[in-house]
Amino acid sequence: MMKLIIEDDEGRKTVVPLVRDEITIGRQDGNTIRLTERNVSRRHARLLKENGNVLIEDLGSYNGVRVNGEKITGRTRIKEGDLVEIGDYDLGIQGKLDAPVMTPAAGTTRPPTIPPGGLKPPRPPTLPPQAMPGALGAAQAAFASEKTAPAVQAPIPPPAVTPNPTAGGATAIIRVSDLSKAGPQVEARDLERSEMPRLVGLAGPFRGKEFYLMRTEVKFGRTDENDIVADHQSVSRAHARFVLDEGHWKVIDNKSANGVRVNGDEYAVSSLKPGDVLELGHLKFRFCAPGEKFSPPPEKGENGAQKGGLKPTTAELIAGAQGRTPSSAARKAGSRGRLAVILAALVAVGAAAFFLTRSRKPASPEEATGEDAVKAGDALFKQRKYVAAMEMYEKAGSSPTPNRKKAAEEARGEEVYNALRAAIAAGDGDKARNLFERCSAESTYWCQQTQEQADQVKAVYANKHLANANSLKSAGKLDACAAEASNVLAFDSGNAQALALQSQCRPQEAAKTESAREEGPSPKEREVKASRLAQASSNKLVARDFGGAVKDAQAALAQSPKDKNTLMLSYRSLGYGYAYLNDKGNAVKWLEKYLPYCTNDCDQVHAFIGK
């Protein structure tokens, strides 16, 4: 089978099988493959199969399509080894074309191998929108007393999104930051023993250990919240998850620090087959099919080590090097030496035990366990050192850790903040922007600190891309120069240098034809997008994903909608979302905007905001 390999600017790869005769690529919904960066046009390019060849065609995009560095003007044949550039993405094909097959009709199920968002079976509908507001009183009570959590009805999972019929199937969203949301979502269920594949450790501390994938979704990470716990410093707290999607197992990276590799290549989402070698952090496993017999090959013994016995004496090593056996005197001397070492060790242990029982010093933080670990963690928690606090809580064993959940949320923000500061110091503008946007909808302490770095992030991002733009301008590559300036303006719309460069780099004749396109989506398109985001925020509110509800509602309002239902859903999601996130100031602000639209929950809203 021929595959399309897509790599983003962070080096993350996604594999898309070329199972259709025509594949469209672009930024808007409806394309077979959706690339979400701003320098990708709405309908950018098209891949075609023709007479056993693969052709690529530019669909009038602004930044064009390049094959091996050359901008194409018509249909161009590509082969394995060619580099195709679309915006910030590098693409290539791999493998051979299959024999011609009948193209499935629109609306039928597509092969389950597109990683980031395959078709899903329909799910039960969500609770009606009025189901959530009834719990506002519980949120208000939570502010009065944090001992009890807000009571709310258990929500039903939201329905799957119906794919665009014109696309012939589900859209594959390639942007790595979206993959965790766009990955396959399946109904979790237990598997029969005959259905369970397993991971077999190949090296290191987990060599020979077996981990069965006992459910259709299995979480892998370093902490106890995961189904498979691998306590290793190279493994993130929530490192990855395994999903059985329409009969095929897939591994999905949860934005881990050290990534996921399959057969040596790093992936954000990848299908798995028996025999694949999987690297999670620095741990290496083999993916084995249900019932498959496999044992890791024996490890080679270390030089000088005798398995099951003592290490050789110096006399024995010398004798071995000279090709002869040691003398009986040497063997006796070696035996006496070993006996003396053993006796000395016993004396040392006895002395240590004596002094420890007479005068025991307080345990250091590294040695702390149980209640000591909780106390140390709580002290770090108060200092807002959440990552260090989580390390102590993980050593607490069965001792209760009331601050652990909050510390886990805050630790993620602290890790982002630390990575952001490092990216700014290193001048890595793209990474800094990505980290900054990751915290944009979070209300944790360190994410708020991250947002305060906005000016520095914009500056380091602009420095990189404006330097590129000036170099491209000097080289006469005006289209690429304008694209770099547009990247800066998409993040910092008031950047004077970028505005000037955009005007200087765009050819006059192109400026007229492209002006309408650069104005962005039409009012109708913005209204449709806002409606979709507002409905998504309402669904997430019912599903108790309060952070996601707030983020989608903010994105909906950013489209400047006029529709009353869109405004009502957005205001309500922000009000209730912030209430459940214990941010009363923002909750009151948005609930006041929601008041003119409320229906059966007006009394509760009035009581909450004190009006």
Coordinates of C-alpha atoms in Angstrom, one line a residue:
M1 CA 0.0 0.0 0.0
M2 CA 1.2 3.5 -0.8
K3 CA 1.2 5.9 2.1
L4 CA 1.5 9.7 2.4
I5 CA 3.9 10.8 5.1
I6 CA 3.2 14.2 6.6
E7 CA 5.7 15.9 8.9
D8 CA 5.1 19.2 10.6
D9 CA 7.6 21.9 11.7
E10 CA 8.1 20.1 15.0
G11 CA 9.3 17.0 13.2
R12 CA 6.2 14.9 14.2
K13 CA 5.0 12.5 11.5
T14 CA 1.5 11.3 10.5
V15 CA 0.9 8.5 8.0
V16 CA -2.2 8.6 5.8
P17 CA -2.8 5.6 3.4
L18 CA -3.5 6.6 -0.2
V19 CA -6.7 4.6 -0.5
R20 CA -8.6 7.0 -2.7
D21 CA -8.1 8.1 -6.3
E22 CA -8.3 11.8 -5.3
I23 CA -7.3 13.4 -2.0
T24 CA -7.7 17.1 -1.3
I25 CA -5.5 19.0 1.0
G26 CA -6.3 22.4 2.6
R27 CA -7.2 24.4 5.7
Q28 CA -11.0 24.4 5.6
D29 CA -13.4 21.6 6.7
G30 CA -14.3 19.2 3.9
N31 CA -10.8 18.4 2.7
T32 CA -9.7 14.8 2.9
I33 CA -6.6 16.0 4.7
R34 CA -6.9 19.2 6.8
L35 CA -3.7 21.1 7.6
T36 CA -4.5 23.9 10.0
E37 CA -1.6 26.3 9.8
R38 CA -2.4 29.8 8.5
N39 CA 0.0 29.5 5.6
V40 CA -2.1 26.7 4.1
S41 CA -4.9 27.9 1.9
R42 CA -8.5 26.8 2.3
R43 CA -8.2 24.5 -0.8
H44 CA -4.5 24.2 -1.3
A45 CA -3.7 21.1 -3.4
R46 CA -4.9 17.8 -4.7
L47 CA -3.4 14.4 -5.0
L48 CA -4.5 12.2 -7.9
K49 CA -3.9 8.6 -9.0
E50 CA -3.5 8.3 -12.8
N51 CA -2.1 5.4 -14.8
G52 CA -0.2 4.0 -11.9
N53 CA 1.3 7.3 -11.0
V54 CA 0.7 9.8 -8.2
L55 CA 0.2 13.4 -9.4
I56 CA -0.1 16.6 -7.3
E57 CA -1.8 19.8 -8.4
D58 CA -1.9 23.3 -6.9
L59 CA -5.5 24.5 -6.6
G60 CA -4.6 28.2 -6.8
S61 CA -3.1 28.5 -3.3
Y62 CA -1.5 31.7 -2.1
N63 CA 1.8 30.2 -1.1
G64 CA 2.0 27.5 -3.7
V65 CA 3.2 23.9 -3.7
R66 CA 6.9 23.0 -4.1
V67 CA 8.3 19.7 -5.2
N68 CA 12.0 19.3 -4.5
G69 CA 12.3 23.1 -3.9
E70 CA 10.7 24.1 -7.2
K71 CA 7.2 25.7 -7.3
I72 CA 4.9 23.7 -9.5
T73 CA 2.6 25.3 -12.1
G74 CA 0.5 22.3 -13.3
R75 CA -0.1 18.6 -12.5
T76 CA 3.3 17.2 -11.4
R77 CA 4.2 13.5 -11.0
I78 CA 5.8 12.7 -7.6
K79 CA 7.6 9.5 -6.6
E80 CA 9.1 8.0 -3.5
G81 CA 11.9 10.2 -2.3
D82 CA 10.4 13.5 -3.6
L83 CA 9.9 16.3 -1.1
V84 CA 6.6 18.1 -1.3
E85 CA 6.3 21.4 0.7
I86 CA 2.9 22.8 1.6
G87 CA 3.1 25.7 4.1
D88 CA 5.0 24.5 7.1
Y89 CA 4.5 20.8 6.2
D90 CA 6.8 18.4 4.4
L91 CA 5.1 15.6 2.6
G92 CA 6.4 12.5 0.8
I93 CA 5.0 9.2 -0.5
Q94 CA 6.2 5.7 0.4
G95 CA 5.4 2.3 -1.0
K96 CA 3.6 1.0 -4.1
L97 CA 0.1 1.7 -5.4
D98 CA -2.3 -1.1 -4.9
A99 CA -4.3 -2.6 -7.7
P100 CA -7.3 -0.4 -8.7
V101 CA -10.3 -0.8 -6.3
M102 CA -13.9 0.5 -6.4
T103 CA -14.0 3.9 -4.7
P104 CA -16.5 3.7 -1.8
A105 CA -19.6 5.8 -2.1
A106 CA -19.8 9.0 -0.2
G107 CA -20.9 8.4 3.4
T108 CA -19.6 4.9 3.6
T109 CA -17.1 3.9 6.3
R110 CA -13.5 4.5 5.2
P111 CA -10.6 2.3 6.1
P112 CA -9.7 2.8 9.8
T113 CA -6.0 3.6 9.1
I114 CA -6.2 7.4 8.9
P115 CA -4.8 8.1 12.4
P116 CA -6.2 11.4 13.6
G117 CA -9.9 11.2 13.2
G118 CA -11.5 8.1 11.7
L119 CA -15.3 7.6 11.5
K120 CA -16.9 6.6 14.7
P121 CA -20.1 4.7 15.5
P122 CA -23.0 7.0 16.4
R123 CA -23.4 7.6 20.1
P124 CA -26.4 8.5 22.2
P125 CA -27.4 12.2 22.2
T126 CA -26.2 14.5 24.9
L127 CA -28.4 15.8 27.7
P128 CA -30.5 18.7 26.6
P129 CA -28.9 22.2 27.1
Q130 CA -31.2 22.9 30.1
A131 CA -29.7 19.9 32.1
M132 CA -26.5 21.7 33.0
P133 CA -27.8 25.0 34.5
G134 CA -29.7 23.2 37.2
A135 CA -26.4 22.5 38.9
L136 CA -25.4 26.2 39.3
G137 CA -26.5 26.1 42.9
A138 CA -24.0 23.4 43.5
A139 CA -21.2 25.5 42.0
Q140 CA -22.2 28.4 44.2
A141 CA -22.1 26.1 47.2
A142 CA -18.6 25.1 46.2
F143 CA -17.4 28.7 46.7
A144 CA -18.9 28.8 50.2
S145 CA -17.4 25.4 51.2
E146 CA -14.7 23.7 49.1
K147 CA -15.2 20.5 51.0
T148 CA -17.9 19.3 48.8
A149 CA -17.7 19.1 45.0
P150 CA -20.6 20.4 42.8
A151 CA -23.2 17.7 42.3
V152 CA -24.3 17.3 38.7
Q153 CA -26.0 14.6 36.7
A154 CA -23.7 12.1 35.1
P155 CA -23.5 13.2 31.5
I156 CA -23.9 11.0 28.4
P157 CA -21.0 11.2 26.0
P158 CA -21.5 13.7 23.1
P159 CA -22.4 12.4 19.6
A160 CA -19.7 11.9 17.1
V161 CA -19.4 14.6 14.4
T162 CA -20.8 13.5 11.0
P163 CA -18.2 13.8 8.3
N164 CA -18.7 16.1 5.4
P165 CA -20.3 14.0 2.6
T166 CA -18.4 15.7 -0.1
A167 CA -15.1 14.6 1.4
G168 CA -16.0 10.9 1.2
G169 CA -15.2 10.3 4.9
A170 CA -13.6 11.8 7.9
T171 CA -11.2 14.7 7.8
A172 CA -7.6 13.9 9.0
I173 CA -6.4 16.8 11.1
I174 CA -2.7 16.8 11.0
R175 CA -1.6 19.6 13.4
V176 CA 0.2 17.9 16.3
S177 CA -1.4 20.2 18.9
D178 CA -4.8 18.9 17.8
L179 CA -4.1 15.2 17.6
S180 CA -5.0 14.4 21.2
K181 CA -8.5 15.8 20.6
A182 CA -8.8 14.5 17.0
G183 CA -7.6 11.0 17.8
P184 CA -10.0 8.1 17.6
Q185 CA -12.6 8.1 20.4
V186 CA -14.0 4.7 21.2
E187 CA -16.5 3.3 23.7
A188 CA -14.4 1.8 26.5
R189 CA -15.2 -1.8 27.2
D190 CA -13.4 -4.8 28.7
L191 CA -11.8 -7.3 26.3
E192 CA -11.9 -11.1 26.4
R193 CA -8.6 -12.8 27.1
S194 CA -8.5 -14.0 23.5
E195 CA -8.8 -10.4 22.3
M196 CA -6.0 -8.9 24.4
P197 CA -2.7 -8.0 22.7
R198 CA 0.3 -7.3 25.0
L199 CA 3.4 -5.3 25.3
V200 CA 6.6 -7.2 26.1
G201 CA 9.6 -5.3 27.5
L202 CA 12.7 -5.8 25.3
A203 CA 15.4 -4.0 27.4
G204 CA 16.1 -2.2 30.6
P205 CA 14.2 -2.5 33.9
F206 CA 11.0 -3.7 32.1
R207 CA 12.8 -6.4 30.0
G208 CA 10.6 -9.6 29.9
K209 CA 7.7 -8.0 31.7
E210 CA 4.3 -8.3 29.9
F211 CA 1.5 -5.7 30.0
Y212 CA -1.9 -6.8 28.5
L213 CA -4.1 -4.3 26.8
M214 CA -7.3 -5.4 28.7
R215 CA -9.7 -2.7 27.4
T216 CA -10.4 -0.9 24.2
E217 CA -8.7 2.2 25.6
V218 CA -5.6 1.8 27.8
K219 CA -3.7 4.7 29.3
F220 CA 0.1 4.4 29.7
G221 CA 2.2 6.7 32.0
R222 CA 4.2 7.2 35.1
T223 CA 1.5 7.8 37.7
D224 CA -1.1 5.6 39.3
E225 CA -4.0 7.2 37.3
N226 CA -2.9 5.1 34.3
D227 CA -3.9 1.6 33.4
I228 CA -0.3 0.6 32.7
V229 CA 2.1 2.3 35.2
A230 CA 5.8 2.5 34.1
D231 CA 7.7 4.3 36.9
H232 CA 10.6 5.5 34.8
Q233 CA 12.1 9.1 34.6
S234 CA 11.8 9.1 30.8
V235 CA 8.0 8.4 30.9
S236 CA 5.6 11.3 31.3
R237 CA 2.8 11.3 33.8
A238 CA 0.2 10.7 31.0
H239 CA 2.5 9.5 28.2
A240 CA 0.3 7.8 25.7
R241 CA -2.9 5.8 25.2
F242 CA -3.7 2.7 23.2
V243 CA -7.0 2.6 21.3
L244 CA -8.8 -0.3 19.5
D245 CA -10.4 1.6 16.7
E246 CA -12.6 -0.4 14.3
G247 CA -10.5 -3.5 14.8
H248 CA -7.1 -1.8 14.5
W249 CA -4.9 -0.9 17.5
K250 CA -3.4 2.6 17.5
V251 CA -1.0 4.4 19.9
I252 CA -1.5 8.1 20.5
D253 CA 1.1 10.4 22.0
N254 CA -0.3 12.6 24.8
K255 CA 2.2 15.4 24.2
S256 CA 4.8 13.5 26.2
A257 CA 8.2 15.0 26.8
N258 CA 10.2 12.1 25.1
G259 CA 7.6 11.1 22.5
V260 CA 6.5 7.8 21.0
R261 CA 8.5 5.9 18.4
V262 CA 7.3 3.0 16.3
N263 CA 10.1 1.0 14.6
G264 CA 12.4 3.9 15.1
D265 CA 10.2 6.7 13.7
E266 CA 8.5 9.3 16.0
Y267 CA 4.7 9.6 15.6
A268 CA 1.9 11.5 17.2
V269 CA -0.6 8.8 16.1
S270 CA 0.3 5.4 14.6
S271 CA -1.4 2.1 13.8
L272 CA 0.2 -0.9 15.4
K273 CA 0.8 -4.4 14.0
P274 CA 2.3 -7.5 15.6
G275 CA 6.0 -7.3 15.7
D276 CA 6.3 -3.6 15.8
V277 CA 8.9 -2.2 18.2
L278 CA 7.4 0.6 20.3
E279 CA 9.5 3.1 22.3
L280 CA 7.7 5.0 25.0
G281 CA 10.3 7.4 26.4
H282 CA 13.4 5.3 26.8
L283 CA 11.5 2.1 27.4
K284 CA 11.3 -0.4 24.5
F285 CA 8.5 -2.9 24.0
R286 CA 7.3 -5.4 21.3
F287 CA 3.7 -5.3 20.3
C288 CA 2.4 -8.9 20.3
A289 CA -0.9 -10.1 18.9
P290 CA -3.5 -11.9 21.1
G291 CA -2.1 -15.4 21.9
E292 CA 1.2 -14.8 20.1
K293 CA 4.1 -16.6 21.7
F294 CA 7.1 -14.4 22.2
S295 CA 10.0 -14.1 24.7
P296 CA 12.7 -11.5 24.4
P297 CA 16.1 -13.0 23.4
P298 CA 18.6 -13.6 26.2
E299 CA 20.8 -10.7 27.1
K300 CA 24.5 -11.0 26.7
G301 CA 26.4 -11.3 30.1
E302 CA 28.6 -8.4 31.0
N303 CA 32.4 -9.0 30.7
G304 CA 33.8 -10.4 33.8
A305 CA 30.4 -11.4 35.3
Q306 CA 29.5 -14.9 36.1
K307 CA 25.7 -15.3 36.2
G308 CA 24.5 -16.9 39.4
G309 CA 27.9 -16.6 41.1
L310 CA 30.6 -14.2 42.4
K311 CA 32.7 -12.0 40.2
P312 CA 36.2 -13.6 39.6
T313 CA 39.1 -12.6 41.8
T314 CA 42.1 -10.7 40.5
A315 CA 44.1 -13.9 40.5
E316 CA 41.5 -15.6 38.3
L317 CA 41.3 -12.7 35.9
I318 CA 45.1 -12.7 35.5
A319 CA 45.2 -16.5 35.0
G320 CA 42.4 -16.2 32.4
A321 CA 44.3 -13.5 30.5
Q322 CA 47.4 -15.7 30.5
G323 CA 45.4 -18.7 29.2
R324 CA 45.9 -20.9 32.3
T325 CA 44.0 -21.8 35.5
P326 CA 45.0 -20.2 38.7
S327 CA 47.2 -22.1 41.2
S328 CA 45.6 -23.7 44.3
A329 CA 47.4 -21.1 46.4
A330 CA 45.8 -18.3 44.4
R331 CA 42.4 -19.9 44.7
K332 CA 42.9 -20.2 48.5
A333 CA 44.0 -16.6 48.7
G334 CA 41.0 -15.6 46.7
S335 CA 38.7 -17.6 49.0
R336 CA 40.3 -16.0 52.1
G337 CA 40.0 -12.5 50.6
R338 CA 36.3 -13.1 49.9
L339 CA 35.7 -14.3 53.4
A340 CA 37.4 -11.2 54.9
V341 CA 35.3 -9.0 52.7
I342 CA 32.1 -10.7 53.9
L343 CA 33.1 -10.5 57.6
A344 CA 34.0 -6.8 57.2
A345 CA 30.6 -6.1 55.6
L346 CA 28.8 -7.8 58.5
V347 CA 30.7 -5.7 61.0
A348 CA 29.9 -2.5 59.1
V349 CA 26.2 -3.4 58.9
G350 CA 26.0 -4.1 62.7
A351 CA 27.7 -0.9 63.5
A352 CA 25.4 1.1 61.3
A353 CA 22.4 -0.5 62.8
F354 CA 23.7 0.3 66.3
F355 CA 24.2 4.0 65.6
L356 CA 21.0 4.4 63.7
T357 CA 19.0 3.0 66.6
R358 CA 20.7 5.3 69.1
S359 CA 20.4 8.5 67.0
R360 CA 18.1 8.6 64.1
K361 CA 18.2 11.8 62.0
P362 CA 15.1 13.1 60.2
A363 CA 14.7 11.6 56.7
S364 CA 15.7 13.7 53.8
P365 CA 13.1 14.6 51.2
E366 CA 14.4 11.9 48.9
E367 CA 14.0 9.3 51.6
A368 CA 10.6 10.6 52.8
T369 CA 7.6 8.2 52.6
G370 CA 4.0 8.2 53.7
E371 CA 3.1 11.1 55.9
D372 CA 6.5 12.7 55.6
A373 CA 6.2 12.8 51.8
V374 CA 2.7 14.4 52.1
K375 CA 4.0 17.1 54.4
A376 CA 7.0 17.8 52.1
G377 CA 4.6 17.9 49.1
D378 CA 2.2 20.2 50.9
A379 CA 5.1 22.6 51.7
L380 CA 6.2 22.7 48.1
F381 CA 2.5 23.1 47.0
K382 CA 2.3 26.3 49.1
Q383 CA 5.4 27.6 47.4
R384 CA 3.8 26.9 44.0
K385 CA 6.5 24.4 43.2
Y386 CA 3.9 22.0 41.8
V387 CA 6.2 19.7 39.8
A388 CA 8.3 19.0 42.9
A389 CA 5.2 18.6 45.0
M390 CA 3.9 15.9 42.6
E391 CA 7.1 14.0 42.9
M392 CA 6.7 13.9 46.7
Y393 CA 3.0 12.9 46.4
E394 CA 4.0 10.0 44.2
K395 CA 6.1 8.7 47.1
A396 CA 3.3 9.0 49.6
G397 CA 2.0 5.5 49.0
S398 CA -1.5 5.0 50.5
S399 CA -1.3 8.1 52.6
P400 CA -4.1 10.6 51.6
T401 CA -3.0 13.5 49.4
P402 CA -5.8 16.0 49.3
N403 CA -3.8 18.5 47.2
R404 CA -2.7 16.0 44.6
K405 CA -5.4 16.6 41.9
K406 CA -4.9 20.4 42.1
A407 CA -1.1 19.9 42.0
A408 CA -1.3 17.7 38.9
E409 CA -3.3 20.4 37.1
E410 CA -0.9 23.1 38.2
A411 CA 2.2 21.1 37.4
R412 CA 1.3 20.9 33.8
G413 CA 1.2 24.7 33.7
E414 CA 4.5 24.9 35.5
E415 CA 6.1 22.6 33.0
V416 CA 4.8 24.7 30.1
Y417 CA 6.0 27.9 31.8
N418 CA 9.5 26.5 32.3
A419 CA 9.7 25.2 28.7
L420 CA 8.4 28.6 27.5
R421 CA 11.2 30.5 29.4
A422 CA 13.8 28.1 27.9
A423 CA 12.4 28.6 24.4
I424 CA 12.5 32.4 24.8
A425 CA 16.1 32.3 26.0
A426 CA 17.0 30.1 23.1
G427 CA 15.3 32.4 20.6
D428 CA 13.0 29.5 19.4
G429 CA 10.0 31.7 18.5
D430 CA 7.9 28.8 17.0
K431 CA 8.2 26.7 20.1
A432 CA 7.5 29.7 22.3
R433 CA 4.3 30.5 20.5
N434 CA 3.1 26.9 20.6
L435 CA 3.6 26.8 24.4
F436 CA 2.0 30.2 24.9
E437 CA -1.1 29.2 23.0
R438 CA -1.3 25.9 24.9
C439 CA -1.9 27.9 28.0
S440 CA -4.3 30.4 26.5
A441 CA -7.5 28.9 27.9
E442 CA -6.1 27.6 31.2
S443 CA -6.6 29.5 34.5
T444 CA -3.8 27.8 36.5
Y445 CA -1.2 30.0 38.3
W446 CA 1.7 29.1 36.0
C447 CA -0.5 29.4 32.8
Q448 CA -1.4 32.9 34.0
Q449 CA 2.3 33.6 34.4
T450 CA 2.8 32.3 30.9
Q451 CA 0.2 34.7 29.5
E452 CA 2.1 37.6 31.0
Q453 CA 5.1 36.7 28.7
A454 CA 3.0 37.7 25.7
D455 CA 5.2 40.6 24.7
Q456 CA 8.4 38.5 24.9
V457 CA 6.9 35.6 23.0
K458 CA 5.7 38.0 20.2
A459 CA 9.1 39.6 20.0
V460 CA 11.1 36.4 19.8
Y461 CA 8.6 34.9 17.2
A462 CA 8.7 38.1 15.1
N463 CA 12.5 38.3 15.2
K464 CA 12.8 34.8 13.7
H465 CA 10.2 35.2 11.0
L466 CA 11.1 38.8 10.1
A467 CA 14.7 37.8 9.7
N468 CA 13.6 35.1 7.3
A469 CA 11.3 37.5 5.5
N470 CA 14.2 40.0 4.9
S471 CA 16.5 37.2 3.6
L472 CA 13.8 36.1 1.2
K473 CA 13.2 39.6 0.1
S474 CA 16.9 40.1 -0.7
A475 CA 16.8 36.9 -2.7
G476 CA 13.8 38.1 -4.7
K477 CA 11.4 35.4 -3.3
L478 CA 8.6 37.8 -2.7
D479 CA 5.8 35.2 -2.2
A480 CA 7.8 33.5 0.6
C481 CA 8.7 36.9 2.1
A482 CA 5.0 37.9 2.2
A483 CA 4.1 34.5 3.8
E484 CA 6.6 35.1 6.6
A485 CA 5.2 38.5 7.3
S486 CA 1.7 37.1 7.3
N487 CA 2.8 34.5 9.9
V488 CA 3.9 37.4 12.2
L489 CA 0.7 39.3 11.7
A490 CA -1.4 36.3 12.4
F491 CA 0.1 36.3 15.9
D492 CA 0.8 40.0 16.4
S493 CA -1.6 42.0 14.1
G494 CA -0.1 45.3 15.1
N495 CA 3.5 44.6 14.2
A496 CA 4.6 47.6 12.1
Q497 CA 7.7 45.9 10.6
A498 CA 5.6 43.0 9.4
L499 CA 3.0 45.2 7.9
A500 CA 5.6 47.1 6.0
L501 CA 7.3 44.0 4.8
Q502 CA 4.0 42.5 3.7
S503 CA 3.3 45.5 1.5
Q504 CA 6.9 45.6 0.1
C505 CA 7.1 41.8 -0.6
R506 CA 3.7 41.4 -2.4
P507 CA 3.8 42.1 -6.1
Q508 CA 1.4 44.9 -7.1
E509 CA -0.6 42.8 -9.5
A510 CA -0.9 40.0 -6.9
A511 CA -1.9 42.5 -4.2
K512 CA -5.1 43.3 -6.0
T513 CA -6.2 39.8 -6.7
E514 CA -5.3 38.5 -3.3
S515 CA -6.7 41.4 -1.2
A516 CA -10.1 39.7 -0.8
R517 CA -8.6 36.4 0.2
E518 CA -6.4 38.0 2.8
E519 CA -9.4 39.7 4.4
G520 CA -10.2 36.3 6.0
P521 CA -13.4 34.4 6.1
S522 CA -16.7 36.0 5.0
P523 CA -19.2 37.1 7.7
K524 CA -21.3 34.1 6.9
E525 CA -18.4 31.7 7.3
R526 CA -17.5 33.3 10.6
E527 CA -21.1 33.0 11.8
V528 CA -21.2 29.3 10.9
K529 CA -17.9 28.7 12.6
A530 CA -19.0 30.5 15.7
S531 CA -22.2 28.5 15.9
R532 CA -20.3 25.2 15.6
L533 CA -17.8 26.3 18.4
A534 CA -20.6 27.4 20.6
Q535 CA -22.4 24.1 20.3
A536 CA -19.2 22.3 21.0
S537 CA -18.7 24.3 24.1
S538 CA -22.2 23.4 25.4
N539 CA -21.5 19.7 24.7
K540 CA -18.2 19.9 26.7
L541 CA -20.0 21.7 29.5
V542 CA -22.4 18.8 29.8
A543 CA -19.5 16.3 29.7
R544 CA -17.8 18.3 32.6
D545 CA -14.9 19.3 30.4
F546 CA -15.0 22.8 31.8
G547 CA -11.7 24.0 30.5
G548 CA -12.6 22.8 27.0
A549 CA -16.0 24.5 27.2
V550 CA -14.4 27.8 28.2
K551 CA -11.9 27.6 25.3
D552 CA -14.5 26.8 22.6
A553 CA -16.8 29.5 23.9
Q554 CA -14.0 32.1 23.7
A555 CA -13.1 30.9 20.2
A556 CA -16.8 31.3 19.2
L557 CA -17.0 34.9 20.5
A558 CA -13.7 35.7 18.7
Q559 CA -15.7 35.2 15.4
S560 CA -17.9 38.2 16.4
P561 CA -21.2 36.3 16.0
K562 CA -24.6 38.1 15.8
D563 CA -26.8 35.0 16.2
K564 CA -28.6 35.1 19.6
N565 CA -28.5 31.3 20.1
T566 CA -24.7 31.4 19.5
L567 CA -24.2 34.2 22.0
M568 CA -26.5 32.5 24.6
L569 CA -24.5 29.2 24.4
S570 CA -21.2 31.0 24.5
Y571 CA -22.0 33.2 27.5
R572 CA -23.5 30.3 29.4
S573 CA -20.5 28.0 28.8
L574 CA -18.2 30.7 30.0
G575 CA -20.3 31.5 33.0
Y576 CA -20.8 27.9 34.1
G577 CA -17.3 26.9 33.0
Y578 CA -15.6 29.5 35.1
A579 CA -17.9 28.7 38.1
Y580 CA -16.8 25.1 38.1
L581 CA -13.2 26.1 37.7
N582 CA -13.6 28.2 40.9
D583 CA -13.0 31.5 39.1
K584 CA -15.9 33.4 40.5
G585 CA -14.8 36.8 39.1
N586 CA -15.0 35.5 35.5
A587 CA -18.0 33.4 36.3
V588 CA -20.0 36.5 37.4
K589 CA -18.8 38.6 34.4
W590 CA -20.1 36.1 31.8
L591 CA -23.2 35.1 33.7
E592 CA -24.2 38.8 33.7
K593 CA -24.0 38.7 29.9
Y594 CA -26.0 35.5 29.9
L595 CA -28.8 36.9 32.0
P596 CA -30.7 38.5 29.0
Y597 CA -30.8 35.1 27.3
C598 CA -31.6 32.8 30.3
T599 CA -34.9 30.8 30.5
N600 CA -35.5 28.3 33.3
D601 CA -32.3 29.0 35.2
C602 CA -32.6 32.8 35.7
D603 CA -33.3 32.5 39.5
Q604 CA -30.2 30.5 40.0
V605 CA -28.1 32.9 38.0
H606 CA -29.4 35.9 39.9
A607 CA -28.7 34.2 43.2
F608 CA -25.2 33.3 42.1
I609 CA -24.2 36.8 41.0
G610 CA -26.0 38.5 43.8
K611 CA -28.6 40.4 41.8

